[in-house]
Amino acid sequence: MNTDSTDNSLSMTNPLLITIDGPAGAGKTTVSRLLAARLGYRYLDSGALYRSVAYSIIADGIDFEDTEALSTHLNRLDLSTRAEQNGFRLLWNKRDITELIRTPEIAMTASVVSARPAIRNFLLAVQREMGKNKSLVCEGRDMGTVIFPDADIKFYLDADPRVRASRRYKEIPQGTAATLEDISRDMLRRDKNDTQRPIAPLKASEDAILIDCTSIDSENVVNQMMDFIASTIQNGSRKLSRTI
Ligand code: DC
C-alpha cells in the first residue's frame, strides 16, 4: 500500500475515532503519535491526564482517600491543555507540567489514584469532549472499553514484560535514580493495579484488534494499522480476525 497517498484520502473522507489501549511500555505513545501524524489527526494521551491529576494531588498534599477533600480538589482543579504539533502540553494552574509528570513516582501515583471513581468520572467528561468531532487517535487503558465504546477502530497493544520494562527504562528523565529492576517491579505493580481495579480495568475490548509489539518496531506496527484501517474502510466492515 502506498501509505502517503492513502493517508490523505483516509483522513479527508473518513473522520475516524481510533482507540489504542494496552499496558505500560507496550509502545502505545510512539505508535499513537505516528498514526495520528500519518492520518493528520489529533492525539490524546489519556495517561498524561491521570498523571497531571496525580501531580496536582501530590503538590497540594491532598489525601485522596478522603472523598470530600478529593472532590473539593477536583472542583477547583485548574488543568488545561495547549495543542502543539502532534500532541498537547499540560498546564496546571497555568504552569507547564508536561515534563514534570514523566517520573516513576507520578506514574505510580497515577496508577493508584486512577482507581478512584471521582477521578475517573472527572476525566471521562474531559476525554469525551476531546473526542466529539472524531479525527482523533487516543491511547490509554479504557479508551475502547469505557470512554469510547463506539469508536470506529480499536487496537490493543501488548508486549513481553521484559521488553516493556526496558522501553520504559530508556524513557525515564535523566537524573532519575531508578534501576531497570526498579522500573520492572513498578511496572508489574502498575499492571496489577490497572488490570484488577473494579472500575474501568485495563482489558482488551471484545472488538479490538490485538497486536503483539514484542519484536515489531513502531513504524511496522503503524504500517499494519494503516493497512487495517484502509481495508476496513474499503470493505465497510472489520476483518474477522482479531489479530494482525
Ligand atoms: O499511560 P501511562 O503509563 O502514562 O498512565 C499512567 C497511569 O494512569 C496508568 O498506570 C493508569 C492510569 N490510566 C488509567 O487509569 N486510564 C487511562 N485511560 C490511562 C491511564
Tab-separated table of C-alpha atoms and ligand atoms in Angstrom:
chain	number	residue	atom	x	y	z
A	1	MET	CA	0.000	0.000	0.000
A	2	ASN	CA	1.256	3.477	-0.825
A	3	THR	CA	0.723	4.916	2.626
A	4	ASP	CA	1.335	8.568	1.779
A	5	SER	CA	-1.401	8.971	-0.774
A	6	THR	CA	-3.765	6.634	1.070
A	7	ASP	CA	-3.226	8.543	4.324
A	8	ASN	CA	-4.619	11.723	2.802
A	9	SER	CA	-7.723	10.139	1.385
A	10	LEU	CA	-8.325	8.273	4.639
A	11	SER	CA	-8.126	11.359	6.783
A	12	MET	CA	-10.098	13.638	4.472
A	13	THR	CA	-13.052	11.454	3.631
A	14	ASN	CA	-13.465	9.375	6.769
A	15	PRO	CA	-13.007	11.161	10.066
A	16	LEU	CA	-12.451	8.304	12.477
A	17	LEU	CA	-12.134	7.823	16.193
A	18	ILE	CA	-9.340	5.325	16.826
A	19	THR	CA	-8.544	3.896	20.254
A	20	ILE	CA	-5.277	2.256	21.318
A	21	ASP	CA	-5.214	0.542	24.711
A	22	GLY	CA	-2.609	-1.563	26.446
A	23	PRO	CA	-0.217	-1.772	29.415
A	24	ALA	CA	2.766	0.492	30.147
A	25	GLY	CA	5.688	0.134	27.760
A	26	ALA	CA	3.740	-1.667	25.023
A	27	GLY	CA	4.574	1.166	22.617
A	28	LYS	CA	1.206	2.969	22.651
A	29	THR	CA	2.588	6.503	22.818
A	30	THR	CA	5.047	6.221	19.934
A	31	VAL	CA	2.571	4.323	17.789
A	32	SER	CA	-0.340	6.674	18.583
A	33	ARG	CA	1.709	9.768	17.766
A	34	LEU	CA	2.940	8.273	14.487
A	35	LEU	CA	-0.522	7.095	13.497
A	36	ALA	CA	-2.089	10.470	14.323
A	37	ALA	CA	0.609	12.231	12.251
A	38	ARG	CA	0.085	9.879	9.278
A	39	LEU	CA	-3.669	10.485	9.350
A	40	GLY	CA	-3.437	14.213	10.147
A	41	TYR	CA	-5.484	13.566	13.313
A	42	ARG	CA	-5.235	14.966	16.824
A	43	TYR	CA	-3.688	12.782	19.506
A	44	LEU	CA	-4.923	12.221	23.055
A	45	ASP	CA	-2.649	10.685	25.691
A	46	SER	CA	-5.148	9.917	28.470
A	47	GLY	CA	-2.365	8.663	30.767
A	48	ALA	CA	-0.987	12.223	30.778
A	49	LEU	CA	-4.332	13.442	32.152
A	50	TYR	CA	-4.217	10.912	35.015
A	51	ARG	CA	-0.574	11.807	35.657
A	52	SER	CA	-1.477	15.524	35.804
A	53	VAL	CA	-4.215	14.901	38.354
A	54	ALA	CA	-1.757	12.763	40.362
A	55	TYR	CA	0.820	15.564	40.170
A	56	SER	CA	-1.687	18.128	41.469
A	57	ILE	CA	-2.708	15.806	44.329
A	58	ILE	CA	0.895	15.370	45.452
A	59	ALA	CA	1.746	19.071	45.021
A	60	ASP	CA	-1.305	20.184	47.024
A	61	GLY	CA	-0.837	17.475	49.672
A	62	ILE	CA	-4.345	16.048	49.175
A	63	ASP	CA	-5.358	12.872	50.994
A	64	PHE	CA	-7.081	11.111	48.091
A	65	GLU	CA	-8.638	8.566	50.485
A	66	ASP	CA	-10.658	11.470	51.896
A	67	THR	CA	-13.612	11.598	49.479
A	68	GLU	CA	-14.633	15.115	50.416
A	69	ALA	CA	-11.119	16.564	50.159
A	70	LEU	CA	-10.686	14.867	46.772
A	71	SER	CA	-13.997	16.194	45.500
A	72	THR	CA	-13.128	19.765	46.587
A	73	HIS	CA	-9.723	19.415	44.913
A	74	LEU	CA	-11.269	18.256	41.624
A	75	ASN	CA	-13.879	21.045	41.666
A	76	ARG	CA	-11.112	23.621	41.954
A	77	LEU	CA	-8.638	21.911	39.662
A	78	ASP	CA	-7.259	24.272	37.020
A	79	LEU	CA	-5.985	21.840	34.397
A	80	SER	CA	-5.786	22.784	30.729
A	81	THR	CA	-4.144	21.627	27.538
A	82	ARG	CA	-2.369	23.598	24.839
A	83	ALA	CA	-2.210	21.949	21.443
A	84	GLU	CA	1.185	21.619	19.828
A	85	GLN	CA	2.290	19.813	16.715
A	86	ASN	CA	1.360	16.170	17.102
A	87	GLY	CA	0.282	16.381	20.739
A	88	PHE	CA	-0.506	18.764	23.544
A	89	ARG	CA	1.116	20.384	26.556
A	90	LEU	CA	-0.405	20.141	30.021
A	91	LEU	CA	-0.892	23.181	32.195
A	92	TRP	CA	-1.759	23.080	35.881
A	93	ASN	CA	-2.571	26.488	37.398
A	94	LYS	CA	-1.300	27.844	34.033
A	95	ARG	CA	2.113	26.256	34.726
A	96	ASP	CA	3.538	23.849	32.146
A	97	ILE	CA	3.943	20.427	33.815
A	98	THR	CA	4.330	18.352	30.632
A	99	GLU	CA	7.802	17.073	31.508
A	100	LEU	CA	7.316	17.039	35.295
A	101	ILE	CA	4.684	14.271	35.110
A	102	ARG	CA	7.075	11.786	33.459
A	103	THR	CA	8.700	10.450	36.657
A	104	PRO	CA	8.241	6.916	38.073
A	105	GLU	CA	6.712	8.430	41.249
A	106	ILE	CA	3.987	10.228	39.293
A	107	ALA	CA	3.364	7.115	37.170
A	108	MET	CA	2.787	5.021	40.289
A	109	THR	CA	0.590	7.651	41.970
A	110	ALA	CA	-1.433	7.977	38.749
A	111	SER	CA	-1.970	4.236	38.743
A	112	VAL	CA	-3.183	4.285	42.365
A	113	VAL	CA	-5.418	7.366	42.204
A	114	SER	CA	-6.899	6.398	38.835
A	115	ALA	CA	-8.888	3.692	40.648
A	116	ARG	CA	-10.923	6.423	42.438
A	117	PRO	CA	-14.400	6.817	40.890
A	118	ALA	CA	-14.360	10.630	41.388
A	119	ILE	CA	-11.196	10.947	39.290
A	120	ARG	CA	-12.395	8.600	36.554
A	121	ASN	CA	-15.720	10.471	36.274
A	122	PHE	CA	-13.956	13.820	36.186
A	123	LEU	CA	-11.676	12.729	33.332
A	124	LEU	CA	-14.403	10.805	31.477
A	125	ALA	CA	-16.155	14.061	30.601
A	126	VAL	CA	-12.875	15.747	29.600
A	127	GLN	CA	-11.948	12.882	27.257
A	128	ARG	CA	-15.398	12.550	25.640
A	129	GLU	CA	-15.367	16.270	24.902
A	130	MET	CA	-11.979	15.871	23.166
A	131	GLY	CA	-13.336	13.030	21.014
A	132	LYS	CA	-16.639	14.503	19.970
A	133	ASN	CA	-15.547	15.598	16.463
A	134	LYS	CA	-13.616	12.392	15.759
A	135	SER	CA	-10.359	12.643	13.747
A	136	LEU	CA	-8.662	11.529	16.959
A	137	VAL	CA	-6.210	8.812	17.956
A	138	CYS	CA	-6.467	8.254	21.697
A	139	GLU	CA	-4.418	5.967	23.886
A	140	GLY	CA	-4.858	4.651	27.408
A	141	ARG	CA	-6.282	1.768	29.401
A	142	ASP	CA	-10.054	2.108	28.877
A	143	MET	CA	-10.380	4.087	25.654
A	144	GLY	CA	-12.086	1.317	23.684
A	145	THR	CA	-13.986	-0.242	26.599
A	146	VAL	CA	-15.384	2.698	28.592
A	147	ILE	CA	-14.577	6.150	27.194
A	148	PHE	CA	-15.332	5.474	23.507
A	149	PRO	CA	-17.124	2.105	23.293
A	150	ASP	CA	-18.453	3.120	19.835
A	151	ALA	CA	-15.021	4.033	18.441
A	152	ASP	CA	-14.624	3.261	14.729
A	153	ILE	CA	-11.438	1.239	15.124
A	154	LYS	CA	-9.906	-0.223	18.287
A	155	PHE	CA	-6.429	-1.614	18.797
A	156	TYR	CA	-4.908	-3.317	21.824
A	157	LEU	CA	-1.089	-3.376	22.029
A	158	ASP	CA	0.876	-5.700	24.263
A	159	ALA	CA	4.487	-6.930	24.528
A	160	ASP	CA	6.646	-9.170	26.671
A	161	PRO	CA	7.006	-7.599	30.183
A	162	ARG	CA	10.843	-7.589	29.959
A	163	VAL	CA	10.716	-5.700	26.677
A	164	ARG	CA	8.159	-3.264	28.121
A	165	ALA	CA	10.301	-2.592	31.202
A	166	SER	CA	13.416	-1.915	29.164
A	167	ARG	CA	11.496	0.521	26.906
A	168	ARG	CA	10.192	2.402	29.952
A	169	TYR	CA	13.693	2.462	31.454
A	170	LYS	CA	15.039	4.209	28.347
A	171	GLU	CA	12.265	6.830	28.565
A	172	ILE	CA	12.651	7.998	32.180
A	173	PRO	CA	14.048	11.538	32.552
A	174	GLN	CA	17.814	11.860	33.041
A	175	GLY	CA	18.854	12.140	36.666
A	176	THR	CA	16.050	9.858	37.917
A	177	ALA	CA	17.551	7.424	40.416
A	178	ALA	CA	15.885	4.216	39.247
A	179	THR	CA	17.391	0.967	38.003
A	180	LEU	CA	15.916	-1.326	35.375
A	181	GLU	CA	14.865	-3.637	38.238
A	182	ASP	CA	13.023	-0.738	39.958
A	183	ILE	CA	11.202	0.119	36.740
A	184	SER	CA	10.352	-3.516	36.095
A	185	ARG	CA	8.968	-4.020	39.620
A	186	ASP	CA	6.927	-0.779	39.456
A	187	MET	CA	5.593	-1.716	36.047
A	188	LEU	CA	4.334	-5.100	37.261
A	189	ARG	CA	2.695	-3.400	40.255
A	190	ARG	CA	1.017	-0.918	37.943
A	191	ASP	CA	-0.116	-3.736	35.628
A	192	LYS	CA	-1.747	-5.350	38.659
A	193	ASN	CA	-3.415	-2.109	39.834
A	194	ASP	CA	-4.598	-1.241	36.337
A	195	THR	CA	-5.999	-4.668	35.441
A	196	GLN	CA	-7.552	-5.531	38.811
A	197	ARG	CA	-9.339	-2.332	39.802
A	198	PRO	CA	-13.134	-2.628	39.836
A	199	ILE	CA	-13.787	0.439	37.660
A	200	ALA	CA	-12.620	0.569	34.045
A	201	PRO	CA	-9.831	-2.018	34.412
A	202	LEU	CA	-7.273	-2.404	31.657
A	203	LYS	CA	-8.506	-5.058	29.218
A	204	ALA	CA	-8.904	-5.510	25.508
A	205	SER	CA	-12.306	-4.558	24.185
A	206	GLU	CA	-14.006	-7.556	22.573
A	207	ASP	CA	-13.893	-5.838	19.203
A	208	ALA	CA	-10.269	-4.680	19.477
A	209	ILE	CA	-7.520	-5.830	17.141
A	210	LEU	CA	-4.687	-7.335	19.190
A	211	ILE	CA	-1.101	-6.530	18.214
A	212	ASP	CA	1.930	-8.083	19.917
A	213	CYS	CA	4.702	-5.458	19.714
A	214	THR	CA	7.440	-7.552	21.350
A	215	SER	CA	9.521	-7.822	18.220
A	216	ILE	CA	7.990	-5.384	15.722
A	217	ASP	CA	9.158	-1.779	15.643
A	218	SER	CA	6.732	1.135	15.865
A	219	GLU	CA	6.931	2.015	12.145
A	220	ASN	CA	5.898	-1.502	11.250
A	221	VAL	CA	3.056	-1.530	13.766
A	222	VAL	CA	1.763	1.724	12.274
A	223	ASN	CA	2.065	0.323	8.726
A	224	GLN	CA	-0.043	-2.658	9.788
A	225	MET	CA	-2.583	-0.362	11.413
A	226	MET	CA	-2.798	1.809	8.296
A	227	ASP	CA	-3.383	-1.278	6.130
A	228	PHE	CA	-6.073	-2.454	8.510
A	229	ILE	CA	-7.773	0.958	8.573
A	230	ALA	CA	-7.710	1.160	4.751
A	231	SER	CA	-9.154	-2.330	4.320
A	232	THR	CA	-11.795	-1.694	6.965
A	233	ILE	CA	-12.945	1.418	5.151
A	234	GLN	CA	-12.883	-0.286	1.755
A	235	ASN	CA	-14.851	-3.309	2.965
A	236	GLY	CA	-17.178	-1.257	5.103
A	237	SER	CA	-16.638	-3.690	7.949
A	238	ARG	CA	-13.932	-5.121	10.167
A	239	LYS	CA	-11.848	-8.151	9.382
A	240	LEU	CA	-12.978	-11.259	11.202
A	241	SER	CA	-9.546	-11.953	12.636
A	242	ARG	CA	-8.755	-10.260	15.958
A	243	THR	CA	-5.021	-10.181	15.332
A	244	ILE	CA	-2.900	-8.648	12.603
B	1	DC	O1	-0.167	5.539	30.108
B	1	DC	P1	0.574	5.977	31.387
B	1	DC	O2	1.594	4.985	31.795
B	1	DC	O3	1.103	7.374	31.279
B	1	DC	O4	-0.582	6.002	32.535
B	1	DC	C1	-0.293	6.288	33.891
B	1	DC	C2	-1.372	5.651	34.764
B	1	DC	O5	-2.616	6.306	34.555
B	1	DC	C3	-1.640	4.169	34.494
B	1	DC	O6	-0.805	3.315	35.253
B	1	DC	C4	-3.082	4.015	34.870
B	1	DC	C5	-3.690	5.382	34.644
B	1	DC	N1	-4.506	5.428	33.422
B	1	DC	C6	-5.803	4.973	33.518
B	1	DC	O7	-6.215	4.511	34.577
B	1	DC	N2	-6.624	5.051	32.448
B	1	DC	C7	-6.191	5.538	31.281
B	1	DC	N3	-7.029	5.624	30.240
B	1	DC	C8	-4.852	5.977	31.152
B	1	DC	C9	-4.016	5.902	32.244
